[in-house]
Amino acid sequence: MEILDLRHFSSVDLRPLLDDEARVWASLLSWDYSGSAEMILRYVDAKILPGYAAIERGKIFGYTFFVYEGSKGVVGDLFVANGGRLPNPREVELKLLTHVIETLQQSPGIHRVEAQLLAHETGSVSRPFLDQGFHRHPRLFMVLELGKIAAITPAAHPDIEIRRWTEADYQPAAAVITAAYRGHVDAQINDQYHTLSGSLRFLNNIVRFPGCGVFDAESSFVALDRKAKSLVGLILCSRVRSDVGHVTQVCILPEYRSRGIGESLLAATEDSLRKRKFSLLSLTVTEANARAVALYRRLNFEIKRIFDAFVWEG
């Protein structure tokens, strides 16, 4: 087995492995990974995607990639095929991650590294991260089966209007995200929440790029204070399969919490998906965010899997 630079290869070399990965994402998470796979393959052909490939007898059976965002590095993905006479998949995963972590930590100007590996069970690939001084934050992948559970009943809010997302909401939504995550555990995991410009980048990635599904404006909503005429909360949803929605963001300004506004936003998203015959709604939440976890449990979301987010500050 060899570990080689991903940029030595083309989409033809990598496509069979990504087809395998797409089947795993469909099985574990009910996600259609094909859009993300095609984007990865385009970057591979353009020779602009840094990463590593595990090779056995001339065939790629594992890969990982990462991206640079200013002074931050982000581990984008990790996948190793499991089958045949290949080397132990877990050992290969750990070897690939070790290469990536060493590369990022030794890259000039990189002071922070983040990773969230949704398709890997908590603890399964933590060793290389923890050995290199990363902090681990367990996160929950939760699902709501829309066909089996009664609809969420939203609370009445005479002073709050819930309406659909529009392009004009970008700037005020970024301000809400920045304020909502100040001092929050999720701001330790994603440093984009620290600044207005970072929150705008975060929104842009969700709304305009298919990395986390295709943005679904019909099931994305904002909460407005009728008197102040200002945005106080939002929920964003993407389609990760033709009949599966995934909440990519939900947040409320601190001074508007405990009024049931988050519940009303979730109810609006759920209602939109039900009307279009969606079968499932999923979301991710940090385990330490006990308040949010309790809300989702009360609304009949079930924990499907637990995965890890890792952060290193240099």
PDB file of N, CA, C and O in Angstrom, residues 112-139:
ATOM      1  N   ARG A 112      -5.200  27.300  12.431  1.00  0.00           N
ATOM      2  CA  ARG A 112      -6.391  26.594  12.913  1.00  0.00           C
ATOM      3  C   ARG A 112      -6.741  25.489  11.913  1.00  0.00           C
ATOM      4  O   ARG A 112      -6.622  25.676  10.699  1.00  0.00           O
ATOM      5  N   VAL A 113      -7.159  24.345  12.450  1.00  0.00           N
ATOM      6  CA  VAL A 113      -7.619  23.234  11.599  1.00  0.00           C
ATOM      7  C   VAL A 113      -8.944  22.723  12.159  1.00  0.00           C
ATOM      8  O   VAL A 113      -9.083  22.524  13.367  1.00  0.00           O
ATOM      9  N   GLU A 114      -9.933  22.539  11.264  1.00  0.00           N
ATOM     10  CA  GLU A 114     -11.248  22.025  11.654  1.00  0.00           C
ATOM     11  C   GLU A 114     -11.563  20.768  10.851  1.00  0.00           C
ATOM     12  O   GLU A 114     -11.144  20.635   9.701  1.00  0.00           O
ATOM     13  N   ALA A 115     -12.326  19.868  11.464  1.00  0.00           N
ATOM     14  CA  ALA A 115     -12.775  18.659  10.759  1.00  0.00           C
ATOM     15  C   ALA A 115     -14.104  18.205  11.344  1.00  0.00           C
ATOM     16  O   ALA A 115     -14.285  18.238  12.565  1.00  0.00           O
ATOM     17  N   GLN A 116     -15.031  17.826  10.461  1.00  0.00           N
ATOM     18  CA  GLN A 116     -16.271  17.163  10.892  1.00  0.00           C
ATOM     19  C   GLN A 116     -16.486  16.002   9.933  1.00  0.00           C
ATOM     20  O   GLN A 116     -16.677  16.212   8.735  1.00  0.00           O
ATOM     21  N   LEU A 117     -16.438  14.792  10.469  1.00  0.00           N
ATOM     22  CA  LEU A 117     -16.523  13.593   9.637  1.00  0.00           C
ATOM     23  C   LEU A 117     -17.840  12.883   9.930  1.00  0.00           C
ATOM     24  O   LEU A 117     -17.912  11.952  10.732  1.00  0.00           O
ATOM     25  N   LEU A 118     -18.867  13.336   9.242  1.00  0.00           N
ATOM     26  CA  LEU A 118     -20.247  12.928   9.514  1.00  0.00           C
ATOM     27  C   LEU A 118     -20.485  11.432   9.337  1.00  0.00           C
ATOM     28  O   LEU A 118     -21.282  10.832  10.058  1.00  0.00           O
ATOM     29  N   ALA A 119     -19.797  10.822   8.393  1.00  0.00           N
ATOM     30  CA  ALA A 119     -20.054   9.406   8.101  1.00  0.00           C
ATOM     31  C   ALA A 119     -19.230   8.459   8.977  1.00  0.00           C
ATOM     32  O   ALA A 119     -19.279   7.249   8.774  1.00  0.00           O
ATOM     33  N   HIS A 120     -18.490   9.013   9.940  1.00  0.00           N
ATOM     34  CA  HIS A 120     -17.670   8.177  10.834  1.00  0.00           C
ATOM     35  C   HIS A 120     -18.213   8.250  12.258  1.00  0.00           C
ATOM     36  O   HIS A 120     -18.413   9.333  12.800  1.00  0.00           O
ATOM     37  N   GLU A 121     -18.416   7.094  12.848  1.00  0.00           N
ATOM     38  CA  GLU A 121     -18.923   7.041  14.223  1.00  0.00           C
ATOM     39  C   GLU A 121     -17.967   7.728  15.187  1.00  0.00           C
ATOM     40  O   GLU A 121     -16.755   7.698  14.997  1.00  0.00           O
ATOM     41  N   THR A 122     -18.544   8.320  16.237  1.00  0.00           N
ATOM     42  CA  THR A 122     -17.729   9.002  17.237  1.00  0.00           C
ATOM     43  C   THR A 122     -16.625   8.099  17.783  1.00  0.00           C
ATOM     44  O   THR A 122     -16.845   6.920  18.068  1.00  0.00           O
ATOM     45  N   GLY A 123     -15.418   8.659  17.885  1.00  0.00           N
ATOM     46  CA  GLY A 123     -14.288   7.917  18.427  1.00  0.00           C
ATOM     47  C   GLY A 123     -13.561   7.039  17.430  1.00  0.00           C
ATOM     48  O   GLY A 123     -12.423   6.626  17.679  1.00  0.00           O
ATOM     49  N   SER A 124     -14.170   6.747  16.277  1.00  0.00           N
ATOM     50  CA  SER A 124     -13.596   5.742  15.366  1.00  0.00           C
ATOM     51  C   SER A 124     -12.294   6.208  14.719  1.00  0.00           C
ATOM     52  O   SER A 124     -11.416   5.389  14.436  1.00  0.00           O
ATOM     53  N   VAL A 125     -12.169   7.502  14.462  1.00  0.00           N
ATOM     54  CA  VAL A 125     -10.936   7.994  13.824  1.00  0.00           C
ATOM     55  C   VAL A 125     -10.328   9.140  14.641  1.00  0.00           C
ATOM     56  O   VAL A 125      -9.630   9.998  14.107  1.00  0.00           O
ATOM     57  N   SER A 126     -10.588   9.131  15.942  1.00  0.00           N
ATOM     58  CA  SER A 126     -10.161  10.269  16.776  1.00  0.00           C
ATOM     59  C   SER A 126      -8.671  10.250  17.115  1.00  0.00           C
ATOM     60  O   SER A 126      -8.095  11.293  17.430  1.00  0.00           O
ATOM     61  N   ARG A 127      -8.037   9.082  17.043  1.00  0.00           N
ATOM     62  CA  ARG A 127      -6.671   8.960  17.565  1.00  0.00           C
ATOM     63  C   ARG A 127      -5.680   9.958  16.945  1.00  0.00           C
ATOM     64  O   ARG A 127      -4.967  10.658  17.666  1.00  0.00           O
ATOM     65  N   PRO A 128      -5.607  10.062  15.602  1.00  0.00           N
ATOM     66  CA  PRO A 128      -4.631  11.010  15.038  1.00  0.00           C
ATOM     67  C   PRO A 128      -4.901  12.455  15.457  1.00  0.00           C
ATOM     68  O   PRO A 128      -3.964  13.232  15.638  1.00  0.00           O
ATOM     69  N   PHE A 129      -6.176  12.811  15.588  1.00  0.00           N
ATOM     70  CA  PHE A 129      -6.519  14.178  16.003  1.00  0.00           C
ATOM     71  C   PHE A 129      -6.091  14.436  17.448  1.00  0.00           C
ATOM     72  O   PHE A 129      -5.437  15.434  17.747  1.00  0.00           O
ATOM     73  N   LEU A 130      -6.479  13.539  18.335  1.00  0.00           N
ATOM     74  CA  LEU A 130      -6.174  13.733  19.756  1.00  0.00           C
ATOM     75  C   LEU A 130      -4.668  13.692  20.006  1.00  0.00           C
ATOM     76  O   LEU A 130      -4.144  14.442  20.843  1.00  0.00           O
ATOM     77  N   ASP A 131      -3.952  12.837  19.255  1.00  0.00           N
ATOM     78  CA  ASP A 131      -2.497  12.761  19.399  1.00  0.00           C
ATOM     79  C   ASP A 131      -1.815  14.079  19.035  1.00  0.00           C
ATOM     80  O   ASP A 131      -0.730  14.383  19.524  1.00  0.00           O
ATOM     81  N   GLN A 132      -2.471  14.859  18.162  1.00  0.00           N
ATOM     82  CA  GLN A 132      -1.881  16.121  17.704  1.00  0.00           C
ATOM     83  C   GLN A 132      -2.511  17.346  18.375  1.00  0.00           C
ATOM     84  O   GLN A 132      -2.390  18.462  17.875  1.00  0.00           O
ATOM     85  N   GLY A 133      -3.216  17.126  19.499  1.00  0.00           N
ATOM     86  CA  GLY A 133      -3.673  18.257  20.294  1.00  0.00           C
ATOM     87  C   GLY A 133      -5.004  18.859  19.887  1.00  0.00           C
ATOM     88  O   GLY A 133      -5.323  19.987  20.286  1.00  0.00           O
ATOM     89  N   PHE A 134      -5.804  18.126  19.102  1.00  0.00           N
ATOM     90  CA  PHE A 134      -7.131  18.621  18.721  1.00  0.00           C
ATOM     91  C   PHE A 134      -8.105  18.468  19.893  1.00  0.00           C
ATOM     92  O   PHE A 134      -7.975  17.547  20.705  1.00  0.00           O
ATOM     93  N   HIS A 135      -9.100  19.349  19.944  1.00  0.00           N
ATOM     94  CA  HIS A 135     -10.232  19.187  20.864  1.00  0.00           C
ATOM     95  C   HIS A 135     -11.338  18.446  20.115  1.00  0.00           C
ATOM     96  O   HIS A 135     -11.593  18.725  18.943  1.00  0.00           O
ATOM     97  N   ARG A 136     -12.012  17.530  20.792  1.00  0.00           N
ATOM     98  CA  ARG A 136     -13.092  16.745  20.182  1.00  0.00           C
ATOM     99  C   ARG A 136     -14.439  17.188  20.729  1.00  0.00           C
ATOM    100  O   ARG A 136     -14.607  17.366  21.927  1.00  0.00           O
ATOM    101  N   HIS A 137     -15.403  17.392  19.828  1.00  0.00           N
ATOM    102  CA  HIS A 137     -16.762  17.789  20.208  1.00  0.00           C
ATOM    103  C   HIS A 137     -17.745  16.789  19.595  1.00  0.00           C
ATOM    104  O   HIS A 137     -17.999  16.836  18.383  1.00  0.00           O
ATOM    105  N   PRO A 138     -18.295  15.851  20.375  1.00  0.00           N
ATOM    106  CA  PRO A 138     -19.286  14.915  19.817  1.00  0.00           C
ATOM    107  C   PRO A 138     -20.521  15.675  19.318  1.00  0.00           C
ATOM    108  O   PRO A 138     -20.991  16.612  19.968  1.00  0.00           O
ATOM    109  N   ARG A 139     -21.028  15.240  18.165  1.00  0.00           N
ATOM    110  CA  ARG A 139     -22.224  15.863  17.575  1.00  0.00           C
ATOM    111  C   ARG A 139     -23.236  14.775  17.227  1.00  0.00           C
ATOM    112  O   ARG A 139     -22.869  13.631  16.970  1.00  0.00           O
TER     113      ARG A 139
END
